[in-house]
Coordinates of C-alpha atoms in Angstrom, one line a residue:
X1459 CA 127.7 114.1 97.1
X1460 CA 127.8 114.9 100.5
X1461 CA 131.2 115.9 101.9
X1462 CA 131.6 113.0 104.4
X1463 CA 130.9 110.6 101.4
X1464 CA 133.7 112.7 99.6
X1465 CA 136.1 112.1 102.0
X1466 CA 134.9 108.4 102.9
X1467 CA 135.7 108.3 98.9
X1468 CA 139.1 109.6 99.1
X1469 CA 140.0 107.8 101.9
X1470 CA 139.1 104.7 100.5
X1471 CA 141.0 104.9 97.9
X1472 CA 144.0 106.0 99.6
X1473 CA 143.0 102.5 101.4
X1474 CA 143.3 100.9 97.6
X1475 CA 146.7 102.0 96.8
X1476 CA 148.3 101.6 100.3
X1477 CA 146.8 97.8 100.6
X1478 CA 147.1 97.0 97.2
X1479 CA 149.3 93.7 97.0
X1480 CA 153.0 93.4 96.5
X1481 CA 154.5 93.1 92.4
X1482 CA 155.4 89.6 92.5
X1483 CA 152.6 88.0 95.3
X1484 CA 151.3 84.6 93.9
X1485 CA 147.8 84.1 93.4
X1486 CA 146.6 83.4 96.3
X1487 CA 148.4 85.9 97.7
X1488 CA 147.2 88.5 95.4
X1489 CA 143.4 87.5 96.1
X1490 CA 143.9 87.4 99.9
X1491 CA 145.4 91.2 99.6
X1492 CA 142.4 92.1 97.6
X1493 CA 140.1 90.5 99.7
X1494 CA 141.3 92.2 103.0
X1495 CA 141.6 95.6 101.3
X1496 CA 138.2 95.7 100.0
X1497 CA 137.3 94.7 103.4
X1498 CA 138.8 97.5 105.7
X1499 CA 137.7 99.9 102.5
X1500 CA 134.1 98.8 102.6
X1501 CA 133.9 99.3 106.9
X1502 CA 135.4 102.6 106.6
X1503 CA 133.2 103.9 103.9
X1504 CA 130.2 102.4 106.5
X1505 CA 131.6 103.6 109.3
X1506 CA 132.3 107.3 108.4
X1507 CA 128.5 107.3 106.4
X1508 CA 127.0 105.9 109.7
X1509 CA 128.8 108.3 111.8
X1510 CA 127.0 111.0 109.6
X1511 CA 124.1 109.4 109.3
X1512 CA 124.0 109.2 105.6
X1513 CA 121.8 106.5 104.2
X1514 CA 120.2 106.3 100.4
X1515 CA 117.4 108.4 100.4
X1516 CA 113.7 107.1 100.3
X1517 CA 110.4 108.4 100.1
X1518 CA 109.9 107.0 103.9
X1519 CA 113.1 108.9 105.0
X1520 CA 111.0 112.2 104.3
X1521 CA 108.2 110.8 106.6
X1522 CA 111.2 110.5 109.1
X1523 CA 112.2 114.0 108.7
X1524 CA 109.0 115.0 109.0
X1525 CA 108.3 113.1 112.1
X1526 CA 111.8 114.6 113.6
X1527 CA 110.5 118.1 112.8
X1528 CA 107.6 117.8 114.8
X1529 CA 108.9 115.7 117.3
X1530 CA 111.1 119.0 117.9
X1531 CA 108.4 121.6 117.3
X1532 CA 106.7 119.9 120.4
X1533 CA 109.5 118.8 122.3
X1534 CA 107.6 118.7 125.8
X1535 CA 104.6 116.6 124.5
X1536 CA 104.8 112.9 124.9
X1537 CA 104.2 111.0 121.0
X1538 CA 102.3 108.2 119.8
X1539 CA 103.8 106.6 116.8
X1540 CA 101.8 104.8 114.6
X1541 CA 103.7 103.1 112.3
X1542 CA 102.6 100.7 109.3
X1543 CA 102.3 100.4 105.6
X1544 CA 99.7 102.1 103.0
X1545 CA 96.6 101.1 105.1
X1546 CA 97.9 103.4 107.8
X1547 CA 99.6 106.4 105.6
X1548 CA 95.7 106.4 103.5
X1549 CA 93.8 106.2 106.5
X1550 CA 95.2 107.5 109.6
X1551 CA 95.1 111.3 109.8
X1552 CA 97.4 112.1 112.8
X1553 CA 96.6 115.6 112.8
X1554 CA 93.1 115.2 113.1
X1555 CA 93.4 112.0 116.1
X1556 CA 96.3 114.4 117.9
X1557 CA 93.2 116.9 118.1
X1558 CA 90.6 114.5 119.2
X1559 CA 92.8 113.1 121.9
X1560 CA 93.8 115.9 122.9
X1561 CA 90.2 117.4 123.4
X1562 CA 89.6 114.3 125.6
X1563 CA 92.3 115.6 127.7
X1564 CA 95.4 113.0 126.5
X1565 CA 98.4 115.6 126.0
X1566 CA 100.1 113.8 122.9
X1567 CA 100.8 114.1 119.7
X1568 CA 100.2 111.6 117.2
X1569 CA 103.0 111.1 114.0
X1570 CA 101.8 108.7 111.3
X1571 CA 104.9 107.1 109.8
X1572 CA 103.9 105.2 107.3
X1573 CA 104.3 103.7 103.7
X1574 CA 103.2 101.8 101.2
X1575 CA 104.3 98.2 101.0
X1576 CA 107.0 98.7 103.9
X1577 CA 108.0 95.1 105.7
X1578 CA 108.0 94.6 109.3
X1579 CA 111.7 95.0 108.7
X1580 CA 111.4 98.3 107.1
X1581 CA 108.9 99.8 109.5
X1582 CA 111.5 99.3 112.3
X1583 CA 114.3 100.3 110.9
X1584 CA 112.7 103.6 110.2
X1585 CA 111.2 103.6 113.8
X1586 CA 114.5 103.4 115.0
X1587 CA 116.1 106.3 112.4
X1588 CA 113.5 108.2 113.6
X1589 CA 114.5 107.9 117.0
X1590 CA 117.8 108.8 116.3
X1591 CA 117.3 111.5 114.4
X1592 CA 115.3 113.1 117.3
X1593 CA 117.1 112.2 120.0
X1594 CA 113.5 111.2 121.6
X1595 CA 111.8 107.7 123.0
X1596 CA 108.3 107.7 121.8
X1597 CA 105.8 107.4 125.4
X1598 CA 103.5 105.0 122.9
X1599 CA 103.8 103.2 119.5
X1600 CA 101.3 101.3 117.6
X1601 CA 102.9 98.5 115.3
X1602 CA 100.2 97.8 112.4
X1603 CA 99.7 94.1 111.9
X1604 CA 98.5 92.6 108.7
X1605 CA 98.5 89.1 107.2
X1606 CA 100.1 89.6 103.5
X1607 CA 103.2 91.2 105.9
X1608 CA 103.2 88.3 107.9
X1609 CA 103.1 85.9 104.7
X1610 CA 105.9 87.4 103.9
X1611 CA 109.3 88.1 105.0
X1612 CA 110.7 89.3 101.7
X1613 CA 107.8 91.6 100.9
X1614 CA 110.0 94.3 99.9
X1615 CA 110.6 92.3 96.7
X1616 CA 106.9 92.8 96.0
X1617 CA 107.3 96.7 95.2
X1618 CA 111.3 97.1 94.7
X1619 CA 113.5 95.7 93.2
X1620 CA 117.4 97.0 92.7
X1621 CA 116.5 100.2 93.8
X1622 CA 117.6 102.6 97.1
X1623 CA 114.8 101.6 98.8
X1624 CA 115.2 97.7 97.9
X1625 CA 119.1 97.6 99.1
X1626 CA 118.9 100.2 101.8
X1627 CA 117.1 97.6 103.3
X1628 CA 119.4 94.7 103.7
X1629 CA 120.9 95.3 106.6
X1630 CA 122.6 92.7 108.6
X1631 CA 119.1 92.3 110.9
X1632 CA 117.3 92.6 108.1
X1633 CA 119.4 90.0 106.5
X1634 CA 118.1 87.6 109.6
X1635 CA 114.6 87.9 110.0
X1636 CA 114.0 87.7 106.1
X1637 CA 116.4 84.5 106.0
X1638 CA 114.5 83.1 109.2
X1639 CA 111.3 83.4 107.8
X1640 CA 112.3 81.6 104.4
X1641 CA 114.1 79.1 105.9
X1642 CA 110.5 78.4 107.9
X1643 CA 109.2 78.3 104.1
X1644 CA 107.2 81.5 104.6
X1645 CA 106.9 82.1 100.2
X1646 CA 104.3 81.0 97.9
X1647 CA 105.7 78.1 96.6
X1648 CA 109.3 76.4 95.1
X1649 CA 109.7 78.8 92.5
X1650 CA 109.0 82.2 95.0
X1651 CA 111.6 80.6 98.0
X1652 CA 114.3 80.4 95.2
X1653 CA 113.6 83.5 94.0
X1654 CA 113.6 85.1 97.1
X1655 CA 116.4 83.5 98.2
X1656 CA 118.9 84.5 94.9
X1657 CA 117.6 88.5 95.2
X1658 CA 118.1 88.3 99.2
X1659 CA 121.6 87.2 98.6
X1660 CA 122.2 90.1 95.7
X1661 CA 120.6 93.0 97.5
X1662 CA 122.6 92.1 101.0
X1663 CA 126.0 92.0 98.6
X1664 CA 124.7 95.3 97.4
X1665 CA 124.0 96.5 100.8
X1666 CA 126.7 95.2 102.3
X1667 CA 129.0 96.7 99.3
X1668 CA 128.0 100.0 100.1
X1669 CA 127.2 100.3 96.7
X1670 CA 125.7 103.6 95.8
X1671 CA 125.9 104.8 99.2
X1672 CA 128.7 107.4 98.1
X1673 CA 127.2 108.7 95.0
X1674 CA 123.6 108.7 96.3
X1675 CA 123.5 108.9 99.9
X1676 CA 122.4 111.8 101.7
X1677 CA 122.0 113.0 105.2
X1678 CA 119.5 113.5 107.2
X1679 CA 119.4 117.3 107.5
X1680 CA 119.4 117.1 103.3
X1681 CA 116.8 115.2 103.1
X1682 CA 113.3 116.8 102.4
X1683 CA 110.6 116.5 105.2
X1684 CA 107.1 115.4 104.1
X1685 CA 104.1 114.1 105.9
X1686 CA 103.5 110.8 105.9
X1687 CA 99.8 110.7 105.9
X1688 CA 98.6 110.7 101.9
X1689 CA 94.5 111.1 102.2
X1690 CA 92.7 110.4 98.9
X1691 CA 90.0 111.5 96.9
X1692 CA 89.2 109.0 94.0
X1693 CA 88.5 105.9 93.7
X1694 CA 91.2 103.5 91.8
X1695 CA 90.3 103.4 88.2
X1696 CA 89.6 99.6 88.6
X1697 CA 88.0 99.4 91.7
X1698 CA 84.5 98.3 90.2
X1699 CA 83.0 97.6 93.5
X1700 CA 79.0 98.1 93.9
X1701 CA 77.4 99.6 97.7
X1702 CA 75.7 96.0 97.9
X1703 CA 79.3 94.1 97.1
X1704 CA 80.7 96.7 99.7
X1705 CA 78.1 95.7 102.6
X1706 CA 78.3 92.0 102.3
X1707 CA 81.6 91.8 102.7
X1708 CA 81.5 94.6 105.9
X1709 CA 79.0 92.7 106.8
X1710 CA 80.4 89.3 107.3
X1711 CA 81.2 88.6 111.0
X1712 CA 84.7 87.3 112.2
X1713 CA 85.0 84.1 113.5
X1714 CA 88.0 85.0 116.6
X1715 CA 89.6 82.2 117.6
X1716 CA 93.1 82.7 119.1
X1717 CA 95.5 82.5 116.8
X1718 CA 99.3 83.2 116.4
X1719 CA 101.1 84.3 113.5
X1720 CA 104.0 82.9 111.3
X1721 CA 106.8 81.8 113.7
X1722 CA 109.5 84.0 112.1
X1723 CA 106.8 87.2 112.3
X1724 CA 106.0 86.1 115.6
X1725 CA 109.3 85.9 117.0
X1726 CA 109.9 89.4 115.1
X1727 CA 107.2 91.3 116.9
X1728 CA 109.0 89.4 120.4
X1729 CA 112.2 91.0 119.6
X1730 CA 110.9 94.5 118.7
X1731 CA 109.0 94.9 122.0
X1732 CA 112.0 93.8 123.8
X1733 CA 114.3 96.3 122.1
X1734 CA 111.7 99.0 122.4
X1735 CA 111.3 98.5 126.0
X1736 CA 115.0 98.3 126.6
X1737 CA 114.7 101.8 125.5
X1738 CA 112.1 103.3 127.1
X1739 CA 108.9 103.2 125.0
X1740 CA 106.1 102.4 128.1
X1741 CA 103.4 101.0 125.7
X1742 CA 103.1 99.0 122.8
X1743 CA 100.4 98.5 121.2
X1744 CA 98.8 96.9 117.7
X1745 CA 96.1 98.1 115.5
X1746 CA 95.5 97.1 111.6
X1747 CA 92.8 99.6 109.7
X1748 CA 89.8 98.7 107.9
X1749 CA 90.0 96.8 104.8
X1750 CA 87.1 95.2 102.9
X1751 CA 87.9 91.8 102.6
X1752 CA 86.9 89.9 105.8
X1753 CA 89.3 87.1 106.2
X1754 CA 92.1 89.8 106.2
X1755 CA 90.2 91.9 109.5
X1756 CA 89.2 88.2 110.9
X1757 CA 93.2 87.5 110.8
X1758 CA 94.3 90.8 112.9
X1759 CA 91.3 89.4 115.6
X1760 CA 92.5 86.1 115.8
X1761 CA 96.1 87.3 116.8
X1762 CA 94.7 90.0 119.3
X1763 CA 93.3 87.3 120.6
X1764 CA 96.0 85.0 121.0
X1765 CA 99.6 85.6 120.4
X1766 CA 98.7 89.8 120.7
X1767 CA 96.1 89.6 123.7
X1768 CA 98.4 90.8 126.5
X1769 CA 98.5 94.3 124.6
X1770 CA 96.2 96.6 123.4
X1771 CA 95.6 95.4 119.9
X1772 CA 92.8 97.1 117.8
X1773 CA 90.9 95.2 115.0
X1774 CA 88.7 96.5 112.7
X1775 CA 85.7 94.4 113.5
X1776 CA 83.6 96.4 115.6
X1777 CA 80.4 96.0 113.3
X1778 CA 79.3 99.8 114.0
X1779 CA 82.4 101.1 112.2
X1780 CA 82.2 98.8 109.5
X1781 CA 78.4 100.4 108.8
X1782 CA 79.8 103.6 108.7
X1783 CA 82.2 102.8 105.8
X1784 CA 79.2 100.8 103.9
X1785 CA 79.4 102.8 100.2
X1786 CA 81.9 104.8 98.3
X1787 CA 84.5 106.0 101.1
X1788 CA 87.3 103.4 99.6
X1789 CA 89.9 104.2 97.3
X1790 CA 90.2 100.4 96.6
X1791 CA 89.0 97.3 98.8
X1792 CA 92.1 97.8 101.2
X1793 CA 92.1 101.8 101.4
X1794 CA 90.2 104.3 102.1
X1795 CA 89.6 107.8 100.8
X1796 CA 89.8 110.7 102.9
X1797 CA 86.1 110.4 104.2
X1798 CA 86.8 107.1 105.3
X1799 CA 89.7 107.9 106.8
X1800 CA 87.4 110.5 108.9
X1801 CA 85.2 108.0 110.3
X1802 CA 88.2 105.6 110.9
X1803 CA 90.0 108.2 113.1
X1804 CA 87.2 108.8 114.8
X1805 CA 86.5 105.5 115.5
X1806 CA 90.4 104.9 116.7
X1807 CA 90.6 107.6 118.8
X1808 CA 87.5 105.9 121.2
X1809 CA 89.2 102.8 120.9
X1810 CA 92.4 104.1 122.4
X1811 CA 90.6 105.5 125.0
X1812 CA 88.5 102.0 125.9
X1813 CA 91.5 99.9 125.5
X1814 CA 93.4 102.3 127.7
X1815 CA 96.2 102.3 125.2
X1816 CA 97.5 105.7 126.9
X1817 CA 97.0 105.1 130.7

């Protein structure tokens, strides 16, 4: 336990015993004297955790210490964030595209924070700790857009459940955008809105609770850096497709017609550029990796071509990449192994360049 948590612990239940309600209070009485006492106990446990940054740690808090580090390793350079789920952290190497750029003259360095199945509210609020925690305003970050996120503004229920990672998320503005988009009927169906709606409600309580913040929670400097991006060799076990299945599907052309996305993600992404700016970021931009199945790469088109088209927004249709990732360079049909990711950096770091995504 971390010592601030220690003392947050102690204090709070000196809070207990000082508040607790008088011997003979009715009732009512009694419960309002709870009520306010776990009240003033629960804010100054979250104030004094918040003040040292303490949080419950996840595997995306090590990309974030990781992404400090070299943020303060190379404290003069100006960084490009690119931050996403597992399309990105399999197929974005950021050493390899901080080289490239940097050979075509572009003085930054590129951080891939990234992780597998992370919501558009997680990604942010990890943008942001990451911004804290090194006390620098990225000059450029690309947001990854993809439609399953969009579908969903409870996503994180789709790979935790009751865990750190699951309530750390349930922040107030969390709380908001996931309560927006359900309210808008963004699930699949009666029984996935309820469902959604009765864990929301549990893991904000849980959030909100502090619960396991003082037994779990670690601080920043505690917390083990790691790289974000996770390159891989195999194939999945149960990825069965043939080179032939592979090119068809490459092979099918998008149809772009401008398009927007789901209101609540919509009005999402409006918010996050507006905070970003506020802060200093000069250039956002958008970007979603190559993924086999063409209505998902014909999606991220459509919405750089509507709702996205005033920013540099990258889609993985340019046909000549998708022939260079015809055969066995995917780790499944929405990732690609390490050679992909080659030809996908590659590919991304001319595309920056033509969209003038760092001018």
């Amino acid at each position: 336990m971390h010592w601030i948590a220690f003392l947050a612990a102690a204090i709070a239940l000196f809070l207990v015993r000082v508040l607790r309600a008088p011997d003979k209070s009715r009732r009512v009485v009694a419960a309002l004297w709870f009520v306010s006492a776990f009240a003033v106990t629960t804010f100054t446990v979250r104030v004094m955790s918040d003040r040292a940054d303490i949080t419950r740690p996840t595997e995306y808090d090590q990309f974030v210490s990781h992404a400090a580090d070299v943020a303060s390793d190379e404290a003069n350079v100006p960084l490009i964030l690119f931050v996403g789920a597992s399309f990105t952290r399999n197929g974005l190497d950021d050493e390899e595209l901080t080289r490239k750029l940097r050979a075509e003259g572009y003085p930054h360095r590129v951080i891939n924070l990234s992780l597998q199945g992370a919501s558009l509210q997680e990604r942010d609020a990890h943008l942001w700790s990451f911004m804290r925690q090194a006390r620098r305003v990225p000059d450029v970050v690309f947001l990854e857009v993809a439609d399953e996120f969009d579908r969903d503004p409870a996503y994180v229920f789709s790979v935790a459940k009751f865990s750190d990672r699951a309530i750390e998320q349930f922040d107030p503005g969390s709380v908001y955008w996931s309560m927006k988009g359900l309210a808008q009927g963004q699930c699949a169906g009666m029984a996935a809105c309820v469902k959604s709606w009765g864990l929301l409600k549990v893991h904000a309580l849980m959030n909100w609770t502090n619960l396991g913040l003082l037994s779990t929670g670690r601080s920043a400097e505690d917390i083990e850096a790691v790289p974000a991006f996770d390159p891989k060799d195999e194939p999945r076990d149960n990825f069965l497709l043939e080179d032939a299945e592979i090119a068809d599907a490459l092979n099918t052309p998008a149809e772009i017609i401008p398009d927007i996305g789901p209101s609540w993600a919509r009005l999402f992404r409006m918010d996050q550029r507006r905070r970003l700016e506020e802060i200093g970021v000069r250039r956002i931009a958008y970007y979603y990796p190559p993924v086999i199945p063409p209505e998902e790469r014909q999606y991220v088109a459509r919405l750089c071509a509507g709702e996205l088209a005033e920013y540099p927004c990258i889609a993985p249709v340019d046909q000549q990449l998708l022939d260079l990732l015809q055969g066995q360079v995917w780790y499944d049909d929405r990732h690609l192994l390490r050679d992909g990711a080659e030809v996908y950096t590659d590919w991304l770091a001319g595309q920056i360049e033509t969209w003038g995504a760092l001018q």
